[in-house]
Coordinates of C-alpha atoms in Angstrom, one line a residue:
Chain X
E194 CA 0.0 0.0 0.0
A195 CA 1.4 3.4 -1.0
G196 CA 1.8 5.9 1.8
V197 CA 0.9 9.6 1.9
A198 CA 2.7 11.5 -0.8
Q199 CA 3.7 15.1 -0.4
S200 CA 5.6 17.6 -2.6
P201 CA 7.8 19.4 -2.6
R202 CA 10.0 18.2 0.2
Y203 CA 11.7 21.5 0.6
K204 CA 10.8 25.1 -0.3
I205 CA 12.6 28.3 0.3
I206 CA 10.8 31.6 -0.4
E207 CA 11.1 35.2 0.7
K208 CA 8.5 36.8 2.9
R209 CA 5.4 38.1 1.1
Q210 CA 5.8 35.5 -1.6
S211 CA 3.2 32.7 -2.2
V212 CA 3.7 29.0 -1.9
A213 CA 1.6 25.9 -2.4
F214 CA 2.0 22.3 -1.1
W215 CA 0.4 19.2 -2.5
C216 CA -0.8 16.0 -0.8
N217 CA -2.0 12.7 -2.1
P218 CA -3.5 10.6 0.7
I219 CA -3.7 6.8 1.0
S220 CA -6.2 5.5 -1.4
G221 CA -9.6 5.1 0.2
H222 CA -8.9 7.4 3.2
A223 CA -11.8 9.8 3.5
T224 CA -10.2 12.0 6.1
L225 CA -7.3 14.3 5.3
Y226 CA -5.4 16.6 7.6
W227 CA -2.9 19.4 7.3
Y228 CA -0.6 20.1 10.2
Q229 CA 2.0 22.7 10.9
Q230 CA 5.0 21.6 12.9
I231 CA 7.4 24.2 14.2
L232 CA 10.8 23.0 15.2
G233 CA 10.8 21.5 18.6
Q234 CA 7.0 21.3 18.8
G235 CA 4.2 18.8 18.2
P236 CA 2.1 19.0 15.0
K237 CA -0.7 21.6 15.2
L238 CA -3.8 20.9 13.2
L239 CA -4.5 23.5 10.5
I240 CA -7.4 21.9 8.7
Q241 CA -9.3 18.6 8.5
F242 CA -11.3 17.4 5.6
Q243 CA -13.9 14.6 5.5
N244 CA -14.1 13.7 1.8
N245 CA -14.2 17.2 0.2
G246 CA -15.9 19.0 3.1
V247 CA -14.1 20.9 5.8
V248 CA -14.6 19.4 9.3
D249 CA -12.3 21.7 11.3
D250 CA -10.4 24.8 10.2
S251 CA -10.5 26.7 13.5
Q252 CA -6.7 27.0 13.7
L253 CA -6.2 28.0 10.0
P254 CA -5.0 31.6 9.6
K255 CA -7.6 32.3 7.0
D256 CA -6.2 35.7 6.1
R257 CA -3.2 34.0 4.5
F258 CA -3.8 30.3 4.4
S259 CA -6.2 28.4 2.2
A260 CA -6.7 24.7 1.5
E261 CA -8.9 22.7 -0.8
R262 CA -9.7 19.1 -1.6
L263 CA -11.9 19.5 -4.6
K264 CA -12.5 15.8 -5.6
G265 CA -12.2 14.3 -2.2
V266 CA -8.7 12.9 -2.9
D267 CA -5.7 15.2 -3.4
S268 CA -5.4 18.4 -1.5
T269 CA -3.4 21.6 -1.8
L270 CA -2.4 24.0 1.0
K271 CA -1.5 27.6 0.0
I272 CA 0.1 30.4 1.9
Q273 CA -0.3 33.9 0.4
P274 CA 1.6 36.1 1.5
A275 CA 4.1 34.2 3.6
K276 CA 5.5 35.5 6.8
L277 CA 8.8 34.7 8.6
E278 CA 6.8 32.8 11.3
D279 CA 5.4 30.4 8.7
S280 CA 8.7 28.6 8.6
A281 CA 7.9 25.1 9.6
V282 CA 7.3 21.6 8.3
Y283 CA 3.8 21.1 6.8
L284 CA 2.6 17.6 7.3
C285 CA -0.3 15.9 5.5
A286 CA -2.0 12.9 7.1
S287 CA -4.9 10.7 6.2
S288 CA -7.0 8.3 8.0
S289 CA -9.8 5.8 7.5
T290 CA -12.9 6.0 9.8
E291 CA -13.3 2.3 9.8
L292 CA -13.2 0.6 13.3
A293 CA -14.0 4.0 14.8
K294 CA -10.3 4.6 15.3
N295 CA -8.3 7.6 14.1
I296 CA -4.9 6.2 13.3
Q297 CA -3.3 8.9 11.1
Y298 CA -0.8 8.1 8.4
F299 CA 1.6 10.9 7.7
G300 CA 3.6 12.0 4.7
A301 CA 7.2 13.0 5.1
G302 CA 6.2 16.7 5.1
T303 CA 7.3 19.8 3.3
R304 CA 10.0 21.9 5.0
L305 CA 9.3 25.6 4.4
S306 CA 11.9 28.3 5.0
V307 CA 10.7 31.9 4.7
L308 CA 13.6 34.4 4.5
Chain E
G86 CA -8.7 24.6 27.3
E87 CA -7.6 21.2 25.9
S88 CA -3.9 20.4 26.2
V89 CA -1.7 17.4 26.0
G90 CA 1.7 17.8 27.6
L91 CA 4.8 15.7 28.3
H92 CA 6.7 15.7 31.6
L93 CA 10.2 15.5 30.1
P94 CA 11.4 17.0 26.9
T95 CA 14.4 14.6 26.6
L96 CA 15.2 11.2 27.8
S97 CA 18.5 9.4 27.6
V98 CA 18.7 5.6 28.1
Q99 CA 21.4 2.9 27.7
E100 CA 20.8 0.4 25.0
G101 CA 19.1 -2.6 26.4
D102 CA 17.4 -0.7 29.2
N103 CA 13.7 -0.1 29.4
S104 CA 12.4 3.4 28.5
I105 CA 9.4 5.1 30.0
I106 CA 7.9 8.2 28.4
N107 CA 5.2 10.0 30.2
C108 CA 2.3 12.2 29.1
A109 CA -0.4 14.2 30.8
Y110 CA -3.7 15.2 29.3
S111 CA -6.3 17.6 30.5
N112 CA -9.5 16.7 28.6
S113 CA -11.4 14.2 30.7
A114 CA -13.7 13.6 27.7
S115 CA -10.9 12.2 25.5
D116 CA -11.7 8.6 24.8
Y117 CA -8.9 7.5 22.6
F118 CA -5.1 7.9 22.8
I119 CA -2.3 7.2 20.4
W120 CA 1.5 7.2 20.6
Y121 CA 3.5 8.3 17.6
K122 CA 7.2 8.0 16.8
Q123 CA 8.9 10.7 14.6
E124 CA 12.3 10.1 13.2
S125 CA 14.4 12.9 11.8
G126 CA 13.1 14.1 8.4
K127 CA 10.0 11.9 8.6
G128 CA 6.4 12.2 9.5
P129 CA 5.0 10.8 12.7
Q130 CA 4.4 7.0 12.6
F131 CA 1.8 5.1 14.6
I132 CA 3.1 3.0 17.4
I133 CA 0.2 1.9 19.7
D134 CA -3.2 3.1 20.7
I135 CA -5.5 2.6 23.7
R136 CA -9.2 3.4 24.3
S137 CA -10.4 4.9 27.6
N138 CA -12.1 1.7 28.6
M139 CA -8.7 0.1 29.0
D140 CA -5.8 0.7 31.3
K141 CA -3.1 -1.3 29.6
R142 CA -2.3 -2.4 26.1
Q143 CA 0.7 -4.3 24.9
G144 CA 2.4 -4.5 21.5
Q145 CA 5.7 -5.7 20.4
R146 CA 8.2 -4.4 22.9
V147 CA 5.9 -1.5 23.7
T148 CA 3.2 -1.1 26.4
V149 CA 0.9 1.8 26.9
L150 CA -0.6 2.5 30.3
L151 CA -3.6 4.8 30.9
N152 CA -4.5 6.2 34.3
K153 CA -7.7 8.1 33.9
T154 CA -7.9 9.1 37.5
V155 CA -4.8 11.4 37.1
K156 CA -5.1 11.8 33.3
H157 CA -1.8 10.2 32.6
L158 CA -0.4 8.1 29.8
S159 CA 2.9 6.3 29.6
L160 CA 4.7 4.5 26.9
Q161 CA 7.1 1.8 27.9
I162 CA 9.7 0.4 25.5
A163 CA 11.4 -2.8 26.5
A164 CA 15.0 -3.5 25.7
T165 CA 15.5 -0.1 24.0
Q166 CA 17.5 -0.2 20.8
P167 CA 19.4 2.5 18.8
G168 CA 16.6 2.4 16.3
D169 CA 14.2 3.6 19.0
S170 CA 15.9 7.0 19.0
A171 CA 13.3 9.5 17.9
V172 CA 10.7 12.0 19.2
Y173 CA 7.7 10.4 20.7
F174 CA 4.3 12.2 20.8
C175 CA 1.2 11.3 22.7
A176 CA -2.1 12.4 21.1
E177 CA -5.6 12.4 22.3
N178 CA -8.9 12.2 20.5
G179 CA -11.8 14.0 22.1
G180 CA -14.4 13.0 19.5
G181 CA -15.0 14.0 15.9
F182 CA -11.7 12.5 14.9
K183 CA -9.9 15.7 16.1
T184 CA -6.4 14.8 17.4
I185 CA -4.4 17.0 19.7
F186 CA -0.7 16.3 19.9
G187 CA 1.6 17.0 22.8
A188 CA 5.0 18.7 22.4
G189 CA 7.0 15.5 22.3
T190 CA 9.8 13.8 24.1
R191 CA 13.1 13.1 22.4
L192 CA 14.6 9.7 23.3
F193 CA 18.3 9.2 23.0
V194 CA 19.6 5.7 23.1
K195 CA 23.3 5.4 24.1
A196 CA 25.2 2.4 22.7

């Protein structure tokens, strides 16, 4: 079974520029998550999708961050414009709701550096 | 508010010894807990989980203990190996498949 795929692995941009990240979840997983992980901290949920609907985006800075999952499969996360404090690893995860568990499978992440 | 925290940010153990990583949670409504392992440059990886109706669950070389009275979780790793060196996160689910991660404990295994 293929895992969660993310691209790019690394991205360096200057502040006020825009950036987009892509995620392809495990096939058949209805739930998709985007997390922000700042160095030395645990992942912080940005947005959670169930199929192509948003379940939770309470911690997404909506003035600059946006995410979509149009066909209920792949997802993109965009930052526009980026700030220095957005430097972090952006993790995508997916899960199946079978068995009423929430074991999340993570991609390797995209490391963003904002200069 | 909801929070999941860890008692120790780093833990150093000798190869072959047992490791114990602790975690406190504050949401008494959380009913499902998971331990993840994160190696450098990788995403978190599932290790073991436990539901709130249990107080102990064992896997291969790992055991999770849950004490609901004091809202405490621990991960025990038997015969710790160099490959166990990583950051370990506990996470809690309070319903709606929303997961809250703690800050993590870095485990160093000395050869």
